[in-house]
CSV table of C-alpha atoms in Angstrom, one decimal:
chain,number,residue,atom,x,y,z
Z,13,MET,CA,0.0,0.0,0.0
Z,14,SER,CA,1.2,3.5,-0.8
Z,15,THR,CA,2.3,5.8,2.0
Z,16,ILE,CA,0.0,8.7,2.9
Z,17,SER,CA,2.6,11.1,1.4
Z,18,ASP,CA,2.3,9.2,-1.9
Z,19,LEU,CA,-1.5,9.3,-1.7
Z,20,ILE,CA,-1.5,13.0,-1.0
Z,21,LYS,CA,0.8,13.7,-3.9
Z,22,GLU,CA,-1.4,11.5,-6.2
Z,23,LEU,CA,-4.6,13.3,-5.1
Z,24,VAL,CA,-3.0,16.8,-5.6
Z,25,ILE,CA,-1.9,15.8,-9.1
Z,26,TYR,CA,-5.4,14.6,-9.8
Z,27,GLY,CA,-6.7,18.0,-8.5
Z,28,GLU,CA,-4.3,19.9,-10.9
Z,29,ASN,CA,-5.3,17.7,-13.9
Z,30,VAL,CA,-9.0,18.4,-13.4
Z,31,GLY,CA,-8.7,22.1,-12.7
Z,32,LEU,CA,-9.4,22.0,-9.0
Z,33,VAL,CA,-5.9,22.9,-7.7
Z,34,ASP,CA,-3.8,25.7,-9.1
Z,35,LYS,CA,0.0,25.0,-9.2
Z,36,ASP,CA,0.5,28.1,-6.9
Z,37,ASP,CA,-1.8,26.4,-4.3
Z,38,GLU,CA,-0.1,23.1,-4.3
Z,39,VAL,CA,2.0,23.4,-1.1
Z,40,TYR,CA,-1.0,24.9,0.7
Z,41,VAL,CA,-3.3,22.0,-0.2
Z,42,ILE,CA,-0.6,19.5,0.7
Z,43,ASN,CA,-0.2,21.0,4.2
Z,44,ARG,CA,-3.9,21.1,4.8
Z,45,LEU,CA,-4.1,17.3,3.9
Z,46,LEU,CA,-1.1,16.6,6.2
Z,47,GLU,CA,-3.0,18.3,9.0
Z,48,LEU,CA,-6.1,16.3,8.3
Z,49,PHE,CA,-4.2,13.0,8.5
Z,50,LYS,CA,-2.2,14.2,11.5
Z,51,GLU,CA,1.1,13.8,9.7
Z,52,ASP,CA,4.1,16.1,10.2
Z,53,ASP,CA,6.3,14.9,7.4
Z,54,TYR,CA,5.8,14.8,3.6
Z,55,THR,CA,8.1,12.4,1.9
Z,56,PRO,CA,6.5,11.1,-1.3
Z,57,SER,CA,8.3,9.1,-4.0
Z,58,GLU,CA,10.0,11.2,-6.6
Z,59,GLU,CA,8.3,9.2,-9.4
Z,60,ASN,CA,4.8,10.4,-10.3
Z,61,PRO,CA,2.1,7.7,-10.0
Z,62,SER,CA,0.2,6.3,-12.9
Z,63,PRO,CA,-3.3,8.0,-13.1
Z,64,ARG,CA,-6.0,6.2,-11.2
Z,65,GLU,CA,-9.7,6.9,-10.8
Z,66,LEU,CA,-10.5,9.3,-7.9
Z,67,HIS,CA,-12.6,6.8,-5.9
Z,68,ILE,CA,-9.7,4.4,-5.8
Z,69,ILE,CA,-7.3,7.0,-4.5
Z,70,LEU,CA,-9.9,8.0,-1.8
Z,71,GLU,CA,-10.5,4.4,-0.9
Z,72,ASP,CA,-6.8,4.0,-0.1
Z,73,MET,CA,-6.7,7.2,1.9
Z,74,LEU,CA,-9.8,6.0,3.9
Z,75,ALA,CA,-8.0,2.7,4.6
Z,76,PHE,CA,-5.1,4.7,6.0
Z,77,ALA,CA,-7.5,6.9,8.1
Z,78,VAL,CA,-9.3,3.9,9.5
Z,79,ASP,CA,-6.1,2.1,10.3
Z,80,LYS,CA,-4.9,5.2,12.1
Z,81,GLU,CA,-8.3,5.5,13.9
Z,82,LEU,CA,-9.0,8.9,12.4
Z,83,VAL,CA,-12.4,7.7,11.2
Z,84,LYS,CA,-14.7,4.9,12.2
Z,85,ASP,CA,-15.1,2.1,9.6
Z,86,THR,CA,-18.7,2.8,8.6
Z,87,ILE,CA,-20.2,4.1,5.4
Z,88,ALA,CA,-21.5,7.4,6.8
Z,89,ASN,CA,-18.3,8.2,8.7
Z,90,LYS,CA,-16.1,7.4,5.7
Z,91,ASP,CA,-18.4,9.5,3.5
Z,92,ILE,CA,-18.0,12.5,5.8
Z,93,PHE,CA,-14.2,12.0,5.9
Z,94,ASP,CA,-13.6,11.6,2.2
Z,95,THR,CA,-15.8,14.7,1.5
Z,96,LYS,CA,-13.6,16.6,4.0
Z,97,ILE,CA,-10.6,15.4,1.9
Z,98,MET,CA,-12.1,16.7,-1.3
Z,99,GLY,CA,-13.2,19.9,0.4
Z,100,MET,CA,-9.6,20.8,0.8
Z,101,LEU,CA,-9.1,20.6,-3.0
Z,102,THR,CA,-12.3,22.4,-3.9
Z,103,PRO,CA,-11.9,26.1,-4.8
Z,104,PRO,CA,-14.0,28.7,-2.9
Z,105,PRO,CA,-17.5,29.7,-4.1
Z,106,SER,CA,-16.3,33.0,-5.5
Z,107,TYR,CA,-13.9,31.3,-7.9
Z,108,VAL,CA,-16.5,28.9,-9.1
Z,109,ARG,CA,-19.1,31.6,-9.7
Z,110,LYS,CA,-16.6,33.8,-11.5
Z,111,LYS,CA,-15.7,30.9,-13.8
Z,112,PHE,CA,-19.4,30.0,-14.4
Z,113,ASN,CA,-20.2,33.7,-15.3
Z,114,GLU,CA,-17.2,33.8,-17.7
Z,115,LYS,CA,-18.4,30.7,-19.4
Z,116,TYR,CA,-22.1,31.9,-19.5
Z,117,ALA,CA,-20.9,35.1,-21.3
Z,118,LEU,CA,-19.8,32.7,-24.1
Z,119,SER,CA,-22.9,30.5,-23.9
Z,120,PRO,CA,-25.2,29.0,-21.3
Z,121,LYS,CA,-24.3,25.5,-22.4
Z,122,GLU,CA,-20.6,26.1,-21.8
Z,123,ALA,CA,-21.4,27.4,-18.3
Z,124,THR,CA,-23.4,24.3,-17.3
Z,125,GLU,CA,-20.9,22.0,-18.9
Z,126,PHE,CA,-18.1,23.6,-16.8
Z,127,TYR,CA,-20.2,23.4,-13.7
Z,128,TYR,CA,-21.3,19.8,-14.2
Z,129,HIS,CA,-17.7,18.7,-14.9
Z,130,PHE,CA,-16.6,20.6,-11.8
Z,131,SER,CA,-19.3,18.9,-9.6
Z,132,ARG,CA,-18.1,15.5,-10.8
Z,133,ALA,CA,-14.4,16.4,-10.4
Z,134,THR,CA,-14.9,17.3,-6.7
Z,135,ASN,CA,-16.7,14.0,-6.1
Z,136,TYR,CA,-19.8,15.9,-5.0
Z,137,ILE,CA,-21.4,13.7,-7.8
Z,138,ARG,CA,-19.9,10.3,-7.0
Z,139,ASP,CA,-19.4,8.8,-10.5
Z,140,ASP,CA,-18.4,5.4,-9.2
Z,141,ARG,CA,-21.7,5.1,-7.4
Z,142,ILE,CA,-23.8,6.5,-10.3
Z,143,ALA,CA,-22.2,3.9,-12.6
Z,144,LYS,CA,-23.9,1.1,-10.5
Z,145,ASP,CA,-27.4,2.3,-11.6
Z,146,GLU,CA,-29.0,0.0,-14.1
Z,147,LYS,CA,-30.6,1.9,-17.0
Z,148,TRP,CA,-32.6,0.9,-20.1
Z,149,SER,CA,-35.3,2.0,-22.5
Z,150,SER,CA,-38.3,0.0,-23.7
Z,151,LYS,CA,-41.1,0.7,-26.2
Z,152,THR,CA,-44.6,1.2,-24.9
Z,153,GLU,CA,-48.0,2.4,-26.2
Z,154,PHE,CA,-46.7,5.9,-25.4
Z,155,GLY,CA,-43.4,5.6,-27.2
Z,156,THR,CA,-40.0,4.7,-25.8
Z,157,ILE,CA,-39.7,5.3,-22.1
Z,158,ASP,CA,-36.6,5.3,-19.9
Z,159,LEU,CA,-36.1,3.3,-16.7
Z,160,THR,CA,-33.4,3.2,-14.0
Z,161,ILE,CA,-32.9,1.1,-10.9
Z,162,ASN,CA,-31.3,3.4,-8.5
Z,163,LEU,CA,-28.3,1.8,-6.9
Z,164,SER,CA,-26.2,4.9,-6.3
Z,165,LYS,CA,-27.4,5.7,-2.7
Z,166,PRO,CA,-25.3,3.6,-0.3
Z,167,GLU,CA,-27.1,1.1,1.9
Z,168,LYS,CA,-27.4,2.1,5.6
Z,169,ASP,CA,-24.7,0.6,7.8
Z,170,PRO,CA,-26.4,-0.9,11.0
Z,171,LYS,CA,-23.7,0.9,13.1
Z,172,ASP,CA,-24.6,4.2,11.5
Z,173,ILE,CA,-28.3,3.6,12.1
Z,174,ALA,CA,-27.7,3.0,15.8
Z,175,ALA,CA,-25.5,6.1,16.1
Z,176,GLN,CA,-28.0,8.3,14.3
Z,177,GLY,CA,-30.7,7.2,16.7
Z,178,VAL,CA,-28.8,8.8,19.6
Z,179,ALA,CA,-27.1,11.7,17.7
Z,180,LYS,CA,-28.1,15.2,18.7
Z,181,LYS,CA,-30.4,16.7,16.0
Z,182,SER,CA,-29.4,20.0,14.5
Z,183,GLY,CA,-31.6,22.6,12.8
Z,184,TYR,CA,-28.8,23.9,10.6
Z,185,PRO,CA,-29.0,23.8,7.7
Z,186,ALA,CA,-32.8,23.7,7.9
Z,187,CYS,CA,-33.0,21.1,5.0
Z,188,LEU,CA,-31.0,19.4,2.4
Z,189,LEU,CA,-31.7,22.2,-0.1
Z,190,CYS,CA,-30.8,25.3,1.9
Z,191,ARG,CA,-27.9,27.3,0.6
Z,192,GLU,CA,-26.2,26.9,4.0
Z,193,ASN,CA,-25.3,23.4,2.8
Z,194,GLU,CA,-22.5,24.9,0.7
Z,195,GLY,CA,-19.2,23.9,2.4
Z,196,TYR,CA,-21.0,22.3,5.4
Z,197,ALA,CA,-19.0,19.6,7.2
Z,198,GLY,CA,-22.0,17.4,7.9
Z,199,HIS,CA,-22.6,14.8,10.6
Z,200,LEU,CA,-24.3,11.4,10.9
Z,201,THR,CA,-27.8,12.8,10.3
Z,202,HIS,CA,-26.8,15.3,7.6
Z,203,PRO,CA,-24.5,14.6,4.6
Z,204,ALA,CA,-21.2,16.4,4.3
Z,205,ARG,CA,-21.0,19.1,1.7
Z,206,ASN,CA,-17.4,20.4,2.1
Z,207,ASN,CA,-17.0,20.0,-1.7
Z,208,HIS,CA,-20.4,21.5,-2.7
Z,209,ARG,CA,-20.6,24.9,-4.5
Z,210,ILE,CA,-23.8,26.6,-5.7
Z,211,ILE,CA,-24.4,29.1,-8.5
Z,212,PRO,CA,-26.7,32.1,-7.6
Z,213,ILE,CA,-29.2,32.9,-10.4
Z,214,SER,CA,-32.2,35.3,-10.6
Z,215,LEU,CA,-35.6,34.1,-11.6
Z,216,CYS,CA,-38.2,36.9,-12.2
Z,217,GLY,CA,-36.0,39.2,-10.0
Z,218,GLU,CA,-36.0,36.7,-7.1
Z,219,ALA,CA,-32.9,35.1,-5.7
Z,220,TYR,CA,-32.5,31.4,-6.5
Z,221,ASN,CA,-29.5,29.0,-6.8
Z,222,LEU,CA,-28.4,26.3,-9.2
Z,223,GLN,CA,-26.8,23.0,-8.2
Z,224,TYR,CA,-26.7,19.4,-9.4
Z,225,SER,CA,-28.3,16.5,-7.7
Z,226,PRO,CA,-25.6,14.3,-6.2
Z,227,TYR,CA,-27.5,11.3,-7.4
Z,228,VAL,CA,-28.1,12.5,-11.0
Z,229,TYR,CA,-30.9,10.3,-12.2
Z,230,TYR,CA,-30.3,11.6,-15.7
Z,231,ASN,CA,-27.8,13.8,-17.6
Z,232,GLU,CA,-27.0,17.1,-15.8
Z,233,HIS,CA,-29.8,16.5,-13.3
Z,234,CYS,CA,-30.0,20.0,-11.7
Z,235,ILE,CA,-31.9,21.5,-8.8
Z,236,ILE,CA,-33.0,25.2,-8.8
Z,237,PHE,CA,-33.8,26.2,-5.3
Z,238,ASN,CA,-35.1,29.4,-3.6
Z,239,ASP,CA,-32.5,31.3,-1.6
Z,240,LYS,CA,-35.0,31.3,1.3
Z,241,HIS,CA,-36.3,28.2,3.1
Z,242,THR,CA,-39.9,28.7,2.0
Z,243,PRO,CA,-42.6,26.1,1.1
Z,244,MET,CA,-43.2,24.9,-2.5
Z,245,LYS,CA,-46.2,26.5,-4.2
Z,246,ILE,CA,-47.6,26.0,-7.6
Z,247,ASP,CA,-49.0,29.3,-8.9
Z,248,ARG,CA,-48.4,31.9,-11.6
Z,249,ASP,CA,-45.1,32.9,-10.1
Z,250,ALA,CA,-43.9,29.3,-10.3
Z,251,PHE,CA,-44.8,29.1,-14.0
Z,252,ALA,CA,-43.1,32.5,-14.7
Z,253,LYS,CA,-39.9,31.3,-13.0
Z,254,LEU,CA,-39.8,28.1,-14.9
Z,255,ILE,CA,-40.2,30.0,-18.2
Z,256,ASP,CA,-37.6,32.5,-17.1
Z,257,PHE,CA,-35.2,29.6,-16.3
Z,258,VAL,CA,-35.5,28.0,-19.7
Z,259,ARG,CA,-35.1,31.4,-21.3
Z,260,GLN,CA,-31.8,31.8,-19.5
Z,261,PHE,CA,-30.8,28.1,-20.1
Z,262,PRO,CA,-32.6,27.1,-23.3
Z,263,HIS,CA,-30.8,23.8,-23.6
Z,264,TYR,CA,-32.4,22.6,-20.3
Z,265,THR,CA,-35.8,21.4,-19.3
Z,266,ALA,CA,-37.2,22.6,-16.0
Z,267,GLY,CA,-40.2,21.5,-14.0
Z,268,SER,CA,-41.7,21.4,-10.5
Z,269,ASN,CA,-43.2,18.7,-8.4
Z,270,ALA,CA,-46.7,19.4,-7.4
Z,271,ASP,CA,-47.3,21.1,-4.1
Z,272,LEU,CA,-49.6,18.6,-2.4
Z,273,PRO,CA,-48.7,15.3,-0.6
Z,274,ILE,CA,-48.9,12.0,-2.5
Z,275,VAL,CA,-48.6,13.8,-5.9
Z,276,GLY,CA,-45.8,16.1,-4.7
Z,277,GLY,CA,-42.1,15.7,-4.1
Z,278,SER,CA,-40.2,14.5,-1.1
Z,279,ILE,CA,-39.2,18.0,0.0
Z,280,LEU,CA,-42.3,20.2,0.0
Z,281,SER,CA,-40.8,22.5,2.7
Z,282,HIS,CA,-38.3,24.2,0.4
Z,283,ASP,CA,-39.4,25.9,-2.9
Z,284,HIS,CA,-37.4,24.3,-5.7
Z,285,PHE,CA,-37.5,23.1,-9.3
Z,286,GLN,CA,-35.6,20.3,-11.1
Z,287,GLY,CA,-34.2,20.3,-14.6
Z,288,GLY,CA,-31.3,19.2,-16.8
Z,289,GLY,CA,-29.9,18.5,-20.2
Z,290,TYR,CA,-31.9,15.4,-21.0
Z,291,GLU,CA,-34.7,14.6,-23.5
Z,292,PHE,CA,-37.4,13.1,-21.5
Z,293,PRO,CA,-39.8,10.7,-23.2
Z,294,MET,CA,-42.6,13.2,-22.6
Z,295,VAL,CA,-41.0,15.7,-24.9
Z,296,ARG,CA,-41.7,13.3,-27.9
Z,297,ALA,CA,-45.4,13.0,-27.1
Z,298,SER,CA,-47.5,14.5,-29.9
Z,299,TYR,CA,-50.8,16.4,-29.7
Z,300,GLU,CA,-53.9,14.2,-29.8
Z,301,ARG,CA,-56.4,17.0,-29.7
Z,302,GLU,CA,-55.8,20.7,-30.2
Z,303,PHE,CA,-58.0,23.7,-29.2
Z,304,GLU,CA,-57.9,27.5,-29.0
Z,305,LEU,CA,-57.8,29.6,-25.9
Z,306,LYS,CA,-60.3,32.4,-26.3
Z,307,ASP,CA,-58.3,34.9,-24.1
Z,308,TYR,CA,-54.9,33.9,-25.5
Z,309,PRO,CA,-54.9,33.7,-29.3
Z,310,ASN,CA,-51.1,33.7,-29.3
Z,311,VAL,CA,-51.0,30.4,-27.3
Z,312,HIS,CA,-51.3,27.1,-29.1
Z,313,ALA,CA,-53.0,24.5,-26.8
Z,314,GLY,CA,-53.9,20.9,-26.8
Z,315,VAL,CA,-53.9,17.5,-25.1
Z,316,ILE,CA,-50.9,15.2,-25.7
Z,317,LYS,CA,-50.8,11.4,-26.0
Z,318,TRP,CA,-49.4,10.6,-22.6
Z,319,PRO,CA,-50.6,8.4,-19.8
Z,320,LEU,CA,-51.0,11.3,-17.4
Z,321,SER,CA,-53.6,13.9,-18.3
Z,322,THR,CA,-51.6,16.7,-19.8
Z,323,ILE,CA,-52.4,20.1,-21.5
Z,324,ARG,CA,-49.5,21.4,-23.6
Z,325,LEU,CA,-49.1,25.1,-24.3
Z,326,GLN,CA,-46.8,26.8,-26.8
Z,327,SER,CA,-46.2,30.5,-27.5
Z,328,ASN,CA,-43.5,32.9,-28.5
Z,329,SER,CA,-44.7,35.2,-25.6
Z,330,ALA,CA,-43.5,34.4,-22.1
Z,331,LYS,CA,-46.2,36.5,-20.6
Z,332,ASP,CA,-49.0,35.0,-22.6
Z,333,ILE,CA,-48.0,31.4,-21.9
Z,334,VAL,CA,-47.7,32.1,-18.2
Z,335,ASP,CA,-51.0,33.9,-18.0
Z,336,ALA,CA,-52.7,31.0,-20.0
Z,337,GLY,CA,-51.2,28.5,-17.6
Z,338,ASP,CA,-52.3,30.4,-14.6
Z,339,GLN,CA,-55.9,30.5,-16.0
Z,340,ILE,CA,-55.9,26.7,-16.4
Z,341,LEU,CA,-54.4,26.2,-12.9
Z,342,ASN,CA,-57.1,28.4,-11.3
Z,343,LEU,CA,-59.9,26.6,-13.1
Z,344,TRP,CA,-58.4,23.2,-12.1
Z,345,ARG,CA,-57.9,24.1,-8.5
Z,346,SER,CA,-61.6,24.7,-8.1
Z,347,TYR,CA,-62.9,22.1,-10.5
Z,348,THR,CA,-65.1,19.2,-9.4
Z,349,ASP,CA,-66.6,16.5,-11.7
Z,350,GLU,CA,-68.3,13.9,-9.5
Z,351,ASP,CA,-69.0,11.7,-12.5
Z,352,ALA,CA,-65.3,11.4,-13.1
Z,353,PHE,CA,-64.5,11.2,-9.4
Z,354,ILE,CA,-62.6,14.5,-9.3
Z,355,TYR,CA,-63.1,16.6,-6.3
Z,356,ALA,CA,-61.5,20.0,-5.8
Z,357,GLU,CA,-61.7,19.5,-2.0
Z,358,THR,CA,-63.2,17.3,0.7
Z,359,ASP,CA,-63.9,18.6,4.2
Z,360,GLY,CA,-61.8,21.7,3.4
Z,361,THR,CA,-58.7,19.7,2.2
Z,362,PRO,CA,-57.7,20.7,-1.3
Z,363,HIS,CA,-56.9,17.9,-3.8
Z,364,ASN,CA,-56.3,19.5,-7.3
Z,365,THR,CA,-52.9,20.8,-8.4
Z,366,ILE,CA,-50.6,20.7,-11.3
Z,367,THR,CA,-47.1,19.4,-12.1
Z,368,PRO,CA,-45.7,22.0,-14.6
Z,369,ILE,CA,-42.8,21.4,-17.0
Z,370,ALA,CA,-41.2,24.1,-19.2
Z,371,ARG,CA,-38.8,23.9,-22.1
Z,372,MET,CA,-37.9,25.7,-25.3
Z,373,ARG,CA,-39.0,24.1,-28.6
Z,374,GLY,CA,-37.0,26.1,-31.2
Z,375,ASP,CA,-38.0,29.7,-30.6
Z,376,LEU,CA,-41.2,28.8,-28.8
Z,377,PHE,CA,-41.8,28.5,-25.0
Z,378,GLU,CA,-43.5,25.2,-24.1
Z,379,LEU,CA,-45.3,24.5,-20.9
Z,380,ASP,CA,-46.8,21.1,-20.0
Z,381,LEU,CA,-49.5,21.2,-17.4
Z,382,VAL,CA,-50.1,17.8,-15.9
Z,383,LEU,CA,-53.3,17.6,-13.9
Z,384,ARG,CA,-53.0,16.0,-10.5
Z,385,ASN,CA,-55.3,15.0,-7.7
Z,386,ASN,CA,-54.4,13.5,-4.3
Z,387,ILE,CA,-57.7,12.2,-3.1
Z,388,THR,CA,-57.7,9.0,-1.0
Z,389,THR,CA,-60.4,6.4,-0.3
Z,390,ASP,CA,-60.8,3.3,1.8
Z,391,GLU,CA,-60.1,1.2,-1.3
Z,392,PHE,CA,-57.1,3.4,-2.3
Z,393,PRO,CA,-55.6,4.7,1.0
Z,394,SER,CA,-52.4,5.8,-0.8
Z,395,GLY,CA,-54.3,7.7,-3.4
Z,396,VAL,CA,-56.8,7.1,-6.1
Z,397,TYR,CA,-54.4,8.6,-8.7
Z,398,HIS,CA,-51.4,6.8,-7.4
Z,399,PRO,CA,-49.8,3.4,-8.3
Z,400,HIS,CA,-52.5,0.8,-7.5
Z,401,GLN,CA,-51.7,-2.1,-5.2
Z,402,HIS,CA,-51.3,-4.8,-7.8
Z,403,TYR,CA,-48.3,-2.8,-9.2
Z,404,HIS,CA,-46.6,-2.2,-5.8
Z,405,HIS,CA,-44.3,-5.2,-6.3
Z,406,ILE,CA,-42.6,-3.0,-8.9
Z,407,LYS,CA,-43.4,0.6,-8.0
Z,408,ARG,CA,-45.2,1.8,-4.8
Z,409,GLU,CA,-43.6,5.2,-4.4
Z,410,ASN,CA,-45.2,8.5,-5.3
Z,411,ILE,CA,-45.2,9.6,-9.0
Z,412,GLY,CA,-43.2,12.8,-8.9
Z,413,LEU,CA,-41.9,15.1,-11.6
Z,414,ILE,CA,-39.2,12.8,-13.0
Z,415,GLU,CA,-41.6,9.8,-13.4
Z,416,VAL,CA,-44.3,12.2,-14.8
Z,417,MET,CA,-41.8,13.0,-17.7
Z,418,GLY,CA,-41.3,9.3,-18.5
Z,419,LEU,CA,-38.2,8.3,-16.5
Z,420,ALA,CA,-39.0,5.5,-14.0
Z,421,VAL,CA,-36.8,5.7,-10.9
Z,422,LEU,CA,-37.2,2.2,-9.5
Z,423,PRO,CA,-36.1,0.9,-6.0
Z,424,ALA,CA,-32.8,-0.8,-5.6
Z,425,ARG,CA,-34.4,-4.0,-4.3
Z,426,LEU,CA,-35.5,-4.8,-7.9
Z,427,LYS,CA,-31.9,-5.5,-9.0
Z,428,LYS,CA,-31.7,-8.6,-6.7
Z,429,GLU,CA,-35.4,-9.6,-7.1
Z,430,MET,CA,-35.2,-9.6,-10.9
Z,431,ALA,CA,-32.0,-11.6,-11.0
Z,432,LEU,CA,-33.7,-14.3,-8.7
Z,433,LEU,CA,-36.8,-14.1,-10.8
Z,434,GLU,CA,-34.9,-14.7,-14.1
Z,435,ASP,CA,-33.0,-17.6,-12.5
Z,436,ALA,CA,-36.2,-19.2,-11.2
Z,437,ILE,CA,-38.0,-18.9,-14.6
Z,438,LEU,CA,-35.1,-20.4,-16.5
Z,439,ASN,CA,-34.8,-23.3,-14.1
Z,440,GLY,CA,-38.5,-24.0,-13.6
Z,441,LYS,CA,-38.4,-23.1,-9.9
Z,442,ASP,CA,-41.4,-22.4,-7.8
Z,443,LEU,CA,-41.8,-18.6,-7.7
Z,444,SER,CA,-43.5,-18.7,-4.4
Z,445,ALA,CA,-40.5,-20.5,-2.7
Z,446,MET,CA,-38.6,-17.3,-2.0
Z,447,PRO,CA,-40.0,-14.0,-0.6
Z,448,GLU,CA,-38.0,-12.0,-3.3
Z,449,THR,CA,-39.9,-13.7,-6.1
Z,450,GLU,CA,-43.2,-14.5,-4.4
Z,451,SER,CA,-44.5,-10.9,-4.8
Z,452,HIS,CA,-43.8,-11.1,-8.6
Z,453,LYS,CA,-45.4,-14.5,-9.1
Z,454,ALA,CA,-48.8,-13.5,-10.4
Z,455,TRP,CA,-47.3,-10.9,-12.7
Z,456,ALA,CA,-44.7,-13.2,-14.1
Z,457,GLU,CA,-47.1,-16.1,-14.7
Z,458,GLU,CA,-49.3,-13.7,-16.7
Z,459,TRP,CA,-46.6,-12.5,-19.1
Z,460,ILE,CA,-44.7,-15.8,-19.5
Z,461,LYS,CA,-47.5,-17.0,-21.6
Z,462,LYS,CA,-46.8,-14.3,-24.3
Z,463,TYR,CA,-43.4,-15.7,-25.2
Z,464,ASP,CA,-42.8,-18.9,-27.2
Z,465,ASP,CA,-39.1,-19.1,-26.2
Z,466,ILE,CA,-37.6,-17.7,-23.0
Z,467,ASN,CA,-33.9,-18.4,-22.7
Z,468,LYS,CA,-30.8,-17.1,-21.0
Z,469,ASP,CA,-30.0,-14.8,-23.9
Z,470,ASN,CA,-33.4,-13.0,-24.0
Z,471,ILE,CA,-34.8,-13.2,-20.5
Z,472,HIS,CA,-33.2,-10.1,-19.1
Z,473,LYS,CA,-34.6,-7.9,-21.9
Z,474,ILE,CA,-38.0,-9.6,-21.6
Z,475,VAL,CA,-38.1,-8.8,-17.8
Z,476,GLN,CA,-37.0,-5.2,-18.5
Z,477,ASP,CA,-39.7,-4.7,-21.1
Z,478,GLU,CA,-42.3,-6.2,-18.8
Z,479,ILE,CA,-41.2,-3.8,-16.0
Z,480,ALA,CA,-41.6,-0.9,-18.5
Z,481,ASP,CA,-45.1,-2.1,-19.3
Z,482,VAL,CA,-46.0,-2.0,-15.6
Z,483,PHE,CA,-44.5,1.5,-15.3
Z,484,SER,CA,-46.7,2.7,-18.2
Z,485,HIS,CA,-49.7,1.4,-16.4
Z,486,VAL,CA,-48.5,3.0,-13.1
Z,487,LEU,CA,-48.4,6.3,-15.0
Z,488,GLU,CA,-52.0,5.7,-16.2
Z,489,ASP,CA,-53.0,5.1,-12.6
Z,490,ALA,CA,-51.7,8.5,-11.8
Z,491,GLY,CA,-53.6,10.1,-14.6
Z,492,VAL,CA,-56.8,11.8,-13.4
Z,493,TYR,CA,-58.6,11.0,-16.8
Z,494,LYS,CA,-58.3,7.5,-18.1
Z,495,ARG,CA,-57.7,6.9,-21.7
Z,496,ASP,CA,-61.0,5.2,-22.5
Z,497,GLU,CA,-64.1,6.7,-24.0
Z,498,GLU,CA,-65.5,7.8,-20.7
Z,499,GLY,CA,-62.2,9.4,-19.5
Z,500,ILE,CA,-61.7,11.2,-22.8
Z,501,ALA,CA,-65.2,12.7,-22.6
Z,502,ALA,CA,-64.6,13.8,-19.0
Z,503,PHE,CA,-61.3,15.4,-20.0
Z,504,MET,CA,-63.1,17.3,-22.8
Z,505,ARG,CA,-65.6,18.6,-20.2
Z,506,PHE,CA,-62.7,20.3,-18.5
Z,507,THR,CA,-60.9,21.5,-21.6
Z,508,ASP,CA,-64.2,23.0,-22.9
Z,509,LEU,CA,-64.1,25.3,-19.9
Z,510,VAL,CA,-60.7,26.7,-20.7
Z,511,THR,CA,-61.7,27.5,-24.3
Z,512,LYS,CA,-64.8,29.5,-23.2
């Protein structure tokens, strides 16, 4: 194993090669790392090491730290320690913002490419973990959709879980999205962010910040969050800010989770949007029915062929498309159609909201308004417009913004369960013999009949395609109007209101 001096030298060379460490700062960074590892001497080999991937260098440094009892040998503690290591290579916020603005003056795309590369180089985005995610695409009735089994979040270490249970809770930062996370050292109940840098931006004159998700479910998965810790709210201002964002970053999509439980995101307490440089399947959905908006002749409107009930607006006027979107939102908020089991509220609890998505299509602003409703019943306690129980063996979680746009984010358990299922099918095993396959038994027995020949060469793709079929039905469950004759007629009753 290399000495700690050799590892520090190797890490600093890495930092110089990826643009994190300036040659003038080399000695300063080395001395900070020596202090972290409680070393007084620096005696590296004269020969420069062969380049290695960052995570391998850090793994060797962590092994040294564990051996020297500088850090406990648990996932959470080691994540905190290696983030502290990378924080010592990461330039200050002022430098990153200056570089971003210089790049933006050339083009918005150059600015985001620089910032994304930077976020990966600092290990804020852990490429080695992201690489573990399983990703594929499959054809469905609604075109090709994308799916990923999320394996990038590390499993909880039992020792960490026990320690977190007795750890003192802190209210700073107030949540995972607050700007106070920038450079924060972290602890067992809050991830370290020493290597995290954010980019201030302005949306409609209000202070927001741009950052990337550390788990990047898709290319350049970014988060745009309010400078203040204020709750999410879907309203005219939200539409205007989304449109303003894609005006400033026309190569990105931007959208918002809905602002109600069940149909909303996991962090409703902090106003934020999500976006990125990725063509979501929803973008390719075409109009099924088009109509005119009486008050907004400059806005092209229609319903698209998508499993969730979606009105698409297009216009060359930012103001007109925002105003039209606001009119539809206000109508939907108060809209009740008992025949279609749509209730604006029950006992004073609101149910109707919208998941909005903005993008540029050529020179036109485009705004997708996905109608959502979070009503529950005794039959569907998790939500009427939520994945129904017979699909929970694949997907039981809420359908948020990313899934709405056609990218399935599936639980890590499926990786093991599908491998066992494939083995059981190939070898004629009883699917009810193991708990990992028992929940999939009825589903598998249904689709097995469709295939004349299932073998070791095609079974994995077959299972992937069948999972995609389930996901398309899950999205239909989340649609407030079903795609049958009755549902289409009910949807038209609502769209008729917005044309009057």
